[in-house]
């Protein structure tokens, strides 16, 4: 059951900066006849329930939880309407339900406040009503529920009133309302107005009586025209805004779906942003044994606010079948009463949304690490990975060390998600080698056929101290990247991997196990490190000695002779690509070099590679390498 107190919170959803205001007076005569026994019982039970709810509401007011002086006049009018409902529920259930629907509908149309009076104007500060909607001759029998609704323009009494008759089978309403719980009679009238499409008809009649109150269709047409003139819905605006947001939020350690953004607002000082993302999700419903499949559009409203140098995130999810309405509603928040763009409008709405229980709050907490750890990560690791992932063809767009996620809801019943981060390095006792466990965010979901997919990977990097005191960052590929889910723990994942080859537990910062370091980190052969590859950017090449390169080539030959290409690991594929590219680019001769090129051709290496890795021309995104010319420096070795 939807809370009947929702009207009290509706005002923040609309624009309140214009001077235009409306005052709806919703009335009914005392002629209400209920002959259906089920409905009679429902009405009596709901009468008792609503009076209990009103008592609880009034207790909150007496305790100071609700302070009318702090409510805007618009909200005070809604509070007064609830009191009127409680004073005489029998004749007010239907008018209140209709008033609720009217306010929801015209909240998106009327740019100023909408005041409400039920039965009569009890708050003199509201002034005269502008429109009266009167419900007459309510009848509920076992066969039919019906009423007449009269619409009058009180601003211009000479305008002829309009009358509409609504009716529908009572049984259909009882069927739809069979599982409605408390306040079932209020829900009954909500179902009635929905069944007879009351708002669709009332909008047209109200527009005839008062042309300033336009229908939803006319409002949408006007809104689309304004948004188009302002350029807010253009592809260029969206593209530029999304790219700017991506840059501003690049250090936010959270997965933001930039590739799904369909709306964007950014404040001039770049301290506040609002994004709208959307995607169609498959849904299945069952009607008896019949399976019905359809696409459900899920949108998410994201609000970002920078406080004390840190970003705070607020978000709210919505489901609808109409993506156009979602986009229109989002951008409409930035339109002022003069039909021009107004940053003040959407910023105020943004702030109000952040305080509402409809928006979840994401809080980032960074736990302190040792100065040594922080310094090494900030100076030797983060810059290299940031540069690597900033490249347009990178498979990842950001990285973080999120050690846990907590969910709580202590503040205004608003759910708060707390993400805890910590700089983590696992070292040898000599502090000459460090393991960096990290979470990487994929730019794209890796498997689009999976409804719920992890968009993050867990992997290790290694940082080694050189003899001259400098450091080199390596990709430690002994373990394959692991799909990382939100309920995982970074340190627990590290332990799960490392416990099989060392004595590491998640509470350790040092692995005092020389066999581990010698066999899995420092281990070398003729071709160089066995499990490490240097992290380089697109304009850098891995440097090898002549003997190391020859050993790499021989290893590639052995791999191709022993295994099928489709069964190879990424580090093996990268090694083969780099060796072939180096030979062809440098036009290297020699028996082994020629043998590798010939073998790759005989085994149709590229054709087999294309079966397991998607190529963009000659570039393989998952390997981050080109095969053949043109190629960047990263795709071949530098022999010295």
XYZ file of C-alpha atoms in Angstrom:
640
model
C 0.000 0.000 0.000
C 1.337 3.426 -0.904
C 1.541 5.756 2.067
C -1.331 8.231 2.063
C 1.080 10.712 3.641
C 3.048 10.865 0.392
C 1.365 14.134 -0.498
C 3.377 15.794 2.250
C 6.638 15.058 0.416
C 5.498 15.741 -3.123
C 6.462 19.398 -3.225
C 10.170 18.796 -3.599
C 9.520 16.976 -6.853
C 8.444 20.087 -8.686
C 9.738 23.521 -9.525
C 8.833 26.180 -7.003
C 10.479 29.262 -8.410
C 7.699 30.587 -10.622
C 5.096 33.024 -9.346
C 2.189 31.131 -10.950
C 0.242 29.039 -8.452
C -2.841 26.850 -8.533
C -5.342 26.080 -5.797
C -7.464 22.955 -6.325
C -10.681 22.613 -4.315
C -11.883 18.991 -4.375
C -15.391 18.491 -2.993
C -18.168 15.919 -2.884
C -21.826 15.916 -1.931
C -23.122 13.686 0.820
C -24.832 11.373 -1.649
C -22.809 8.177 -1.379
C -24.616 4.863 -1.620
C -22.774 1.584 -0.974
C -24.885 -1.552 -1.325
C -22.196 -4.154 -2.009
C -21.491 -5.991 1.296
C -17.774 -6.506 0.609
C -17.316 -2.826 -0.130
C -19.321 -1.831 2.949
C -17.023 -3.895 5.144
C -13.967 -2.526 3.376
C -15.138 1.058 3.894
C -15.818 0.510 7.609
C -12.439 -1.134 8.230
C -10.611 1.588 6.336
C -12.481 4.260 8.283
C -11.114 2.849 11.538
C -7.631 2.435 10.075
C -7.452 5.964 8.700
C -8.507 7.449 12.018
C -5.772 5.437 13.743
C -3.251 6.737 11.223
C -4.412 10.316 11.795
C -4.000 9.875 15.560
C -0.428 8.694 15.055
C 0.211 11.627 12.737
C -1.144 14.090 15.293
C 1.011 12.537 18.025
C 4.051 13.143 15.853
C 2.964 16.750 15.483
C 2.558 17.173 19.233
C 5.982 15.621 19.861
C 7.505 18.082 17.423
C 8.420 15.491 14.788
C 6.187 17.435 12.397
C 6.438 21.208 12.740
C 3.837 22.960 10.597
C 5.736 26.223 10.890
C 8.628 24.623 9.015
C 6.385 23.383 6.202
C 5.810 25.445 3.100
C 2.256 26.634 2.566
C 1.823 24.001 -0.124
C 2.732 21.233 2.317
C 0.505 22.743 4.997
C -2.446 22.495 2.618
C -1.766 18.781 2.108
C -1.517 18.245 5.854
C -4.852 20.000 6.285
C -6.384 17.753 3.597
C -5.275 14.680 5.538
C -6.942 16.079 8.666
C -10.165 16.622 6.700
C -10.003 13.023 5.500
C -9.727 11.798 9.082
C -12.609 13.964 10.304
C -15.103 12.431 7.876
C -13.610 9.442 6.028
C -16.901 8.201 4.544
C -17.387 11.105 2.156
C -13.690 11.952 1.734
C -12.043 8.703 0.616
C -12.958 9.192 -3.051
C -12.170 12.955 -3.187
C -8.864 12.433 -1.392
C -7.850 9.641 -3.764
C -8.730 11.811 -6.770
C -6.880 14.789 -5.252
C -3.789 12.620 -4.791
C -3.891 11.605 -8.465
C -4.471 15.209 -9.587
C -1.525 16.547 -7.594
C 0.760 13.838 -8.996
C -0.366 14.614 -12.537
C -0.162 18.395 -12.431
C 3.030 18.455 -10.375
C 4.860 17.895 -13.671
C 2.802 20.530 -15.495
C 2.386 23.423 -13.069
C 5.651 25.245 -12.458
C 4.537 26.897 -9.236
C 3.043 25.506 -6.033
C -0.223 23.564 -6.121
C -2.402 24.162 -3.079
C -5.105 21.698 -2.101
C -8.315 22.140 -0.143
C -10.636 19.240 0.589
C -14.397 20.031 0.838
C -13.750 23.658 1.843
C -10.953 26.170 2.269
C -9.814 25.922 5.891
C -6.458 27.678 5.497
C -7.280 31.319 4.769
C -3.675 32.000 3.778
C -4.240 29.898 0.652
C -6.545 32.506 -0.804
C -9.323 31.716 -3.262
C -9.423 28.419 -5.135
C -8.712 28.522 -8.871
C -10.349 25.230 -9.856
C -13.092 23.126 -8.284
C -13.495 19.411 -8.953
C -16.727 18.177 -7.431
C -17.646 14.480 -7.060
C -21.381 13.795 -7.012
C -23.704 10.816 -6.660
C -21.228 8.103 -5.700
C -22.794 4.657 -6.059
C -21.166 1.292 -5.350
C -23.292 -1.789 -5.994
C -22.260 -5.378 -6.596
C -22.517 -4.804 -10.326
C -21.256 -1.260 -10.852
C -19.328 1.595 -9.268
C -20.088 5.066 -10.616
C -19.893 8.807 -9.978
C -20.234 12.168 -11.694
C -17.378 14.676 -11.654
C -18.009 18.382 -12.292
C -15.131 20.737 -13.181
C -15.459 24.511 -12.643
C -13.106 27.392 -13.377
C -13.281 29.561 -10.252
C -10.936 32.191 -11.707
C -13.467 32.806 -14.464
C -16.932 31.779 -13.191
C -18.524 32.633 -16.540
C -16.754 29.652 -18.124
C -19.271 26.797 -18.485
C -18.734 23.893 -16.090
C -18.045 20.444 -17.550
C -19.419 17.137 -16.245
C -18.001 13.641 -16.748
C -19.644 10.354 -15.783
C -17.348 7.536 -14.676
C -18.377 3.913 -14.176
C -16.932 0.401 -14.253
C -17.773 -3.111 -12.961
C -17.257 -3.382 -9.195
C -16.073 -6.983 -9.464
C -13.088 -5.935 -11.529
C -12.031 -3.452 -8.844
C -12.402 -6.022 -6.080
C -10.302 -8.465 -8.070
C -7.546 -5.890 -8.580
C -7.841 -4.793 -4.944
C -7.887 -8.269 -3.386
C -4.390 -7.991 -1.904
C -4.320 -4.335 -0.885
C -3.965 -4.717 2.913
C -4.609 -1.675 5.129
C -6.693 1.249 3.860
C -8.174 -1.008 1.199
C -11.043 1.430 0.541
C -8.607 4.186 -0.342
C -6.870 1.786 -2.717
C -10.265 0.785 -4.135
C -10.838 4.348 -5.334
C -7.313 4.551 -6.661
C -8.054 1.440 -8.744
C -11.366 2.958 -9.840
C -9.807 6.156 -11.170
C -7.131 4.126 -12.914
C -9.649 1.701 -14.438
C -11.880 4.423 -15.882
C -8.843 6.436 -17.035
C -10.159 9.362 -15.030
C -7.030 11.497 -15.243
C -6.776 11.178 -19.014
C -10.344 12.450 -19.413
C -10.112 15.014 -16.626
C -6.978 16.564 -18.125
C -8.818 17.244 -21.378
C -11.873 18.652 -19.613
C -9.767 20.781 -17.256
C -7.898 22.216 -20.241
C -11.245 23.148 -21.833
C -12.328 24.874 -18.632
C -8.922 26.465 -17.935
C -6.530 26.504 -20.938
C -3.598 27.399 -18.673
C -3.759 23.870 -17.227
C -2.526 21.866 -20.201
C -2.808 18.122 -20.735
C 0.147 15.805 -20.310
C 0.481 15.425 -24.080
C 0.481 19.186 -24.620
C 2.885 19.667 -21.731
C 5.228 17.062 -23.232
C 5.070 18.745 -26.633
C 5.900 22.133 -25.109
C 8.684 20.649 -22.989
C 10.248 18.850 -25.959
C 10.179 22.088 -27.935
C 11.932 24.019 -25.142
C 14.544 21.298 -24.546
C 15.268 21.112 -28.262
C 15.725 24.891 -28.550
C 18.106 24.868 -25.579
C 20.074 21.998 -27.113
C 19.819 19.880 -23.958
C 18.647 16.796 -25.847
C 21.200 17.020 -28.657
C 23.792 14.272 -29.179
C 26.582 16.846 -29.026
C 25.482 18.173 -25.604
C 25.186 14.633 -24.219
C 28.562 13.558 -25.600
C 30.426 16.614 -24.276
C 28.657 16.501 -20.914
C 29.331 12.797 -20.420
C 33.008 13.209 -21.253
C 33.292 16.165 -18.852
C 31.578 14.139 -16.114
C 33.910 11.216 -16.765
C 36.930 13.489 -16.261
C 35.521 15.150 -13.131
C 34.640 11.805 -11.541
C 37.675 9.834 -12.726
C 38.986 9.421 -9.175
C 35.644 8.306 -7.712
C 36.162 4.652 -6.689
C 32.741 3.522 -7.839
C 31.352 1.926 -10.963
C 29.489 4.702 -12.800
C 27.791 3.544 -16.043
C 29.039 6.357 -18.297
C 28.322 4.253 -21.382
C 24.620 4.264 -20.404
C 24.283 7.998 -19.646
C 21.262 9.589 -21.359
C 21.113 12.887 -19.443
C 23.619 15.200 -17.782
C 23.757 18.436 -15.772
C 27.024 19.952 -14.499
C 27.194 23.096 -12.367
C 29.426 25.977 -13.432
C 31.740 25.451 -10.460
C 31.844 21.698 -11.255
C 30.975 20.860 -7.630
C 27.592 19.307 -8.453
C 26.543 16.900 -11.184
C 23.363 15.057 -12.068
C 23.459 12.109 -14.430
C 20.670 9.973 -15.817
C 21.587 6.479 -16.958
C 19.276 3.978 -18.576
C 19.199 0.487 -20.018
C 16.575 -1.987 -21.173
C 16.389 -5.169 -19.135
C 14.572 -8.368 -20.187
C 11.580 -9.259 -18.015
C 9.446 -12.406 -17.958
C 5.934 -12.685 -16.543
C 3.616 -15.661 -16.466
C -0.099 -15.622 -17.245
C -1.077 -19.118 -16.236
C 1.248 -21.310 -18.265
C 1.912 -18.634 -20.867
C 5.310 -16.961 -20.689
C 5.325 -13.265 -21.627
C 8.681 -11.631 -22.395
C 9.194 -7.882 -22.684
C 11.809 -5.183 -22.176
C 11.652 -3.094 -19.015
C 13.513 0.221 -19.059
C 15.533 0.817 -15.896
C 16.785 4.325 -15.254
C 18.998 5.607 -12.465
C 19.230 9.211 -11.326
C 22.730 9.996 -10.002
C 23.529 13.105 -7.965
C 27.154 13.954 -7.191
C 28.190 16.610 -4.706
C 31.736 17.531 -3.746
C 32.184 18.294 -0.041
C 35.540 18.984 1.597
C 37.300 17.756 -1.510
C 35.455 14.417 -1.589
C 32.602 13.293 -3.824
C 29.334 12.086 -2.298
C 26.957 10.030 -4.422
C 23.172 9.775 -4.195
C 21.124 7.604 -6.532
C 17.606 6.347 -7.143
C 16.420 3.563 -9.469
C 13.211 3.662 -11.487
C 11.482 1.252 -13.846
C 9.281 2.319 -16.737
C 8.332 1.304 -20.238
C 8.920 4.797 -21.615
C 12.508 6.052 -21.777
C 11.469 9.329 -23.437
C 9.407 10.354 -20.408
C 12.364 9.697 -18.104
C 14.709 11.877 -20.172
C 12.108 14.639 -20.461
C 11.490 14.659 -16.707
C 15.230 14.779 -15.980
C 15.930 17.780 -18.210
C 12.744 19.572 -17.204
C 14.349 20.117 -13.788
C 16.747 22.553 -15.443
C 14.073 24.767 -17.010
C 12.952 27.952 -15.271
C 9.601 29.728 -15.464
C 10.919 31.810 -18.364
C 11.580 28.623 -20.382
C 15.319 29.171 -20.141
C 17.996 26.960 -18.656
C 18.281 27.498 -14.896
C 21.118 25.924 -12.941
C 19.419 27.071 -9.739
C 16.396 24.913 -10.526
C 18.134 21.574 -10.949
C 20.653 22.262 -8.165
C 17.817 22.921 -5.695
C 16.017 19.786 -6.846
C 19.291 17.900 -6.597
C 19.758 18.985 -2.969
C 16.159 18.130 -2.067
C 16.498 14.686 -3.633
C 19.677 14.020 -1.668
C 17.742 14.563 1.563
C 14.815 12.350 0.601
C 14.384 8.703 1.504
C 13.881 7.931 -2.187
C 17.609 8.395 -2.799
C 20.320 6.091 -1.477
C 23.519 7.639 -0.182
C 26.979 6.282 -0.982
C 29.720 7.177 1.475
C 33.422 6.511 0.924
C 35.680 5.827 3.911
C 39.457 5.596 3.473
C 41.271 3.742 6.249
C 44.779 4.905 7.032
C 47.805 2.865 5.948
C 51.490 3.310 6.759
C 53.271 6.304 5.250
C 55.572 3.956 3.330
C 52.649 2.091 1.773
C 50.795 5.281 0.879
C 53.913 6.807 -0.680
C 54.740 3.761 -2.817
C 51.182 3.445 -4.092
C 50.824 7.171 -4.801
C 54.183 7.580 -6.546
C 55.032 4.215 -8.124
C 51.748 2.419 -8.801
C 48.809 4.788 -9.206
C 50.404 7.047 -11.870
C 51.355 4.071 -14.064
C 47.971 2.349 -13.816
C 46.102 5.642 -14.248
C 48.048 6.342 -17.445
C 47.478 2.789 -18.667
C 43.722 2.858 -18.077
C 43.274 6.377 -19.450
C 44.151 5.134 -22.919
C 41.106 4.984 -25.151
C 41.577 1.325 -26.049
C 42.125 0.109 -22.485
C 39.797 -2.677 -21.315
C 39.554 -1.019 -17.876
C 38.690 2.545 -16.930
C 39.570 2.726 -13.232
C 40.963 0.751 -10.302
C 40.611 0.771 -6.525
C 41.345 -1.134 -3.336
C 37.861 -1.441 -1.860
C 38.281 -3.785 1.069
C 34.588 -4.077 2.000
C 31.074 -2.780 1.502
C 28.566 -2.062 4.273
C 24.904 -1.110 4.038
C 23.011 0.756 6.736
C 20.016 3.044 7.074
C 20.169 5.275 10.079
C 19.546 8.658 8.558
C 15.968 9.645 7.743
C 15.328 6.023 6.763
C 17.611 6.636 3.797
C 19.790 3.693 2.905
C 23.476 4.489 3.178
C 26.034 2.339 1.419
C 29.441 2.681 3.005
C 32.471 1.645 0.963
C 35.717 1.177 2.871
C 39.030 1.639 1.049
C 42.590 1.089 2.194
C 46.034 1.267 0.612
C 47.272 -2.329 0.687
C 50.730 -3.678 -0.172
C 51.999 -7.140 0.774
C 55.799 -7.207 0.947
C 58.748 -9.481 1.568
C 60.708 -8.907 4.807
C 63.423 -7.006 2.932
C 60.885 -4.565 1.437
C 62.292 -5.109 -2.060
C 59.160 -6.714 -3.507
C 55.513 -5.758 -3.043
C 52.256 -7.359 -4.172
C 49.432 -4.955 -5.041
C 45.955 -6.610 -4.953
C 43.471 -4.441 -6.836
C 39.964 -4.285 -8.287
C 39.711 -3.223 -11.941
C 36.530 -1.880 -13.505
C 35.746 -3.087 -17.029
C 34.636 -0.415 -19.475
C 32.063 -2.820 -20.878
C 30.171 -5.749 -19.345
C 32.115 -8.773 -20.519
C 29.167 -11.101 -21.138
C 26.054 -9.346 -22.410
C 24.071 -12.613 -22.383
C 24.252 -12.788 -18.599
C 21.506 -10.769 -16.900
C 23.526 -10.151 -13.772
C 27.208 -9.705 -14.616
C 30.181 -8.638 -12.586
C 31.785 -5.610 -14.175
C 34.914 -5.799 -12.039
C 38.014 -8.003 -12.032
C 40.378 -8.863 -9.188
C 44.069 -9.245 -10.006
C 47.610 -8.717 -8.708
C 50.438 -6.426 -9.729
C 53.984 -6.625 -8.362
C 56.318 -3.733 -7.564
C 60.049 -4.560 -7.457
C 62.845 -2.373 -6.121
C 65.797 -2.047 -8.486
C 69.457 -1.972 -7.437
C 69.604 1.791 -8.024
C 66.687 2.406 -5.632
C 64.070 2.961 -8.357
C 60.977 0.786 -8.773
C 59.402 -1.115 -11.676
C 55.747 -2.150 -11.820
C 54.889 -5.571 -13.255
C 51.756 -7.457 -14.201
C 51.917 -10.642 -12.089
C 50.069 -13.075 -14.328
C 50.534 -16.271 -12.276
C 46.826 -15.927 -11.438
C 44.163 -15.130 -14.019
C 41.915 -12.109 -13.310
C 38.907 -13.130 -11.220
C 35.391 -11.747 -11.785
C 34.816 -9.675 -8.653
C 31.331 -9.308 -7.123
C 30.134 -6.640 -4.703
C 29.871 -9.084 -1.783
C 33.524 -10.130 -2.107
C 36.328 -8.907 0.153
C 39.601 -7.684 -1.365
C 41.829 -9.171 1.339
C 39.849 -12.401 1.485
C 40.311 -12.770 -2.275
C 44.034 -12.162 -1.832
C 44.209 -14.863 0.845
C 42.164 -17.314 -1.238
C 44.719 -16.996 -4.030
C 47.954 -16.751 -2.050
C 47.308 -19.413 0.586
C 47.918 -22.135 -1.999
C 51.490 -20.982 -2.657
C 52.459 -19.186 0.584
C 51.647 -18.848 4.284
C 49.712 -15.576 3.755
C 46.553 -14.745 5.705
C 44.425 -11.658 5.135
C 45.638 -9.849 8.269
C 49.303 -9.919 7.165
C 51.298 -7.134 5.553
C 54.462 -9.228 5.146
C 54.878 -12.733 3.726
C 57.866 -14.214 5.549
C 58.288 -17.108 3.140
C 61.408 -16.996 0.957
C 60.320 -20.018 -1.096
C 57.219 -18.133 -2.203
C 59.139 -15.052 -3.326
C 61.873 -17.076 -5.060
C 59.499 -19.441 -6.890
C 56.604 -17.145 -7.835
C 57.897 -13.554 -7.981
C 61.673 -13.468 -8.563
C 61.865 -16.700 -10.571
C 63.742 -16.185 -13.837
C 64.768 -18.228 -16.829
C 66.648 -17.489 -20.021
C 63.689 -15.457 -21.333
C 63.450 -13.223 -18.218
C 60.936 -13.331 -15.361
C 58.697 -16.396 -15.502
C 55.522 -14.760 -14.130
C 56.062 -11.024 -14.533
C 55.582 -8.643 -17.460
C 56.491 -4.980 -17.143
C 53.550 -2.525 -17.112
C 54.054 -0.124 -20.021
C 52.020 2.511 -21.849
C 51.250 2.584 -25.572
C 54.413 4.507 -26.481
C 56.767 2.213 -24.557
C 58.353 -1.132 -25.439
C 59.542 -3.895 -23.128
C 63.339 -4.026 -23.354
C 65.019 -7.440 -23.731
C 68.578 -8.539 -24.294
C 69.348 -10.493 -27.472
C 69.586 -13.734 -25.508
C 66.286 -13.078 -23.691
C 64.516 -12.408 -26.986
C 65.921 -15.596 -28.540
C 64.656 -17.536 -25.523
C 61.233 -15.892 -25.887
C 61.082 -16.953 -29.555
C 62.042 -20.546 -28.733
C 59.410 -20.607 -25.985
C 56.766 -19.406 -28.490
C 57.735 -22.216 -30.885
C 57.448 -24.788 -28.106
C 54.049 -23.424 -27.041
C 52.616 -23.523 -30.578
C 53.896 -27.057 -31.150
C 52.440 -28.346 -27.892
C 49.134 -26.473 -27.489
C 46.218 -25.298 -29.595
C 46.043 -21.503 -29.843
C 42.497 -21.478 -28.433
C 43.797 -23.031 -25.186
C 46.515 -20.465 -24.518
C 46.558 -17.941 -21.671
C 46.621 -14.203 -22.333
C 50.275 -13.817 -21.300
C 51.244 -16.539 -23.795
C 49.258 -14.885 -26.587
C 50.875 -11.528 -25.793
C 54.338 -13.079 -25.899
C 53.676 -14.674 -29.301
C 52.243 -11.454 -30.755
C 55.177 -9.376 -29.541
C 57.738 -11.854 -30.855
C 56.124 -12.065 -34.308
C 55.704 -8.265 -34.464
C 59.350 -7.738 -33.433
C 60.640 -10.143 -36.078
C 58.518 -8.649 -38.853
C 59.080 -5.018 -37.870
C 62.850 -5.461 -37.551
C 63.005 -7.854 -40.517
C 65.002 -10.190 -38.304
C 66.569 -13.267 -39.818
C 67.886 -16.405 -38.197
C 66.671 -19.990 -38.086
C 64.441 -19.683 -35.011
C 62.898 -16.370 -36.072
C 62.032 -17.783 -39.495
C 60.689 -20.962 -37.897
C 58.282 -18.993 -35.663
C 56.896 -16.978 -38.592
C 56.502 -20.112 -40.739
C 54.892 -22.054 -37.892
C 52.394 -19.252 -37.188
C 51.367 -19.296 -40.848
C 51.114 -23.079 -41.091
C 49.002 -23.275 -37.944
C 46.804 -20.350 -39.071
C 47.649 -18.543 -35.832
C 45.663 -15.381 -36.550
C 42.584 -17.304 -37.685
C 42.688 -19.378 -34.491
C 43.311 -16.241 -32.432
C 40.222 -14.590 -33.901
C 38.109 -17.461 -32.589
C 38.875 -16.555 -28.985
C 39.671 -12.835 -29.094
C 37.698 -10.109 -30.862
C 39.752 -7.832 -33.090
C 39.179 -4.211 -34.064
C 41.049 -4.249 -37.385
C 44.487 -5.421 -36.221
C 43.984 -4.417 -32.565
C 42.947 -6.939 -29.876
C 41.354 -5.016 -26.967
C 41.542 -7.874 -24.451
C 45.271 -8.235 -25.091
C 45.795 -4.490 -25.582
C 48.140 -5.226 -28.504
C 48.172 -4.893 -32.280
C 49.079 -7.771 -34.574
C 51.046 -6.440 -37.515
C 51.348 -2.908 -38.862
C 50.335 -0.290 -37.943
C 51.327 -0.899 -34.348
C 52.271 1.079 -31.247
C 55.564 0.586 -29.416
C 53.792 -1.542 -26.806
C 53.184 -4.305 -29.366
C 56.837 -5.241 -29.952
C 60.029 -5.750 -27.962
C 63.024 -3.431 -27.912
C 66.184 -5.519 -28.241
C 69.339 -4.019 -26.749
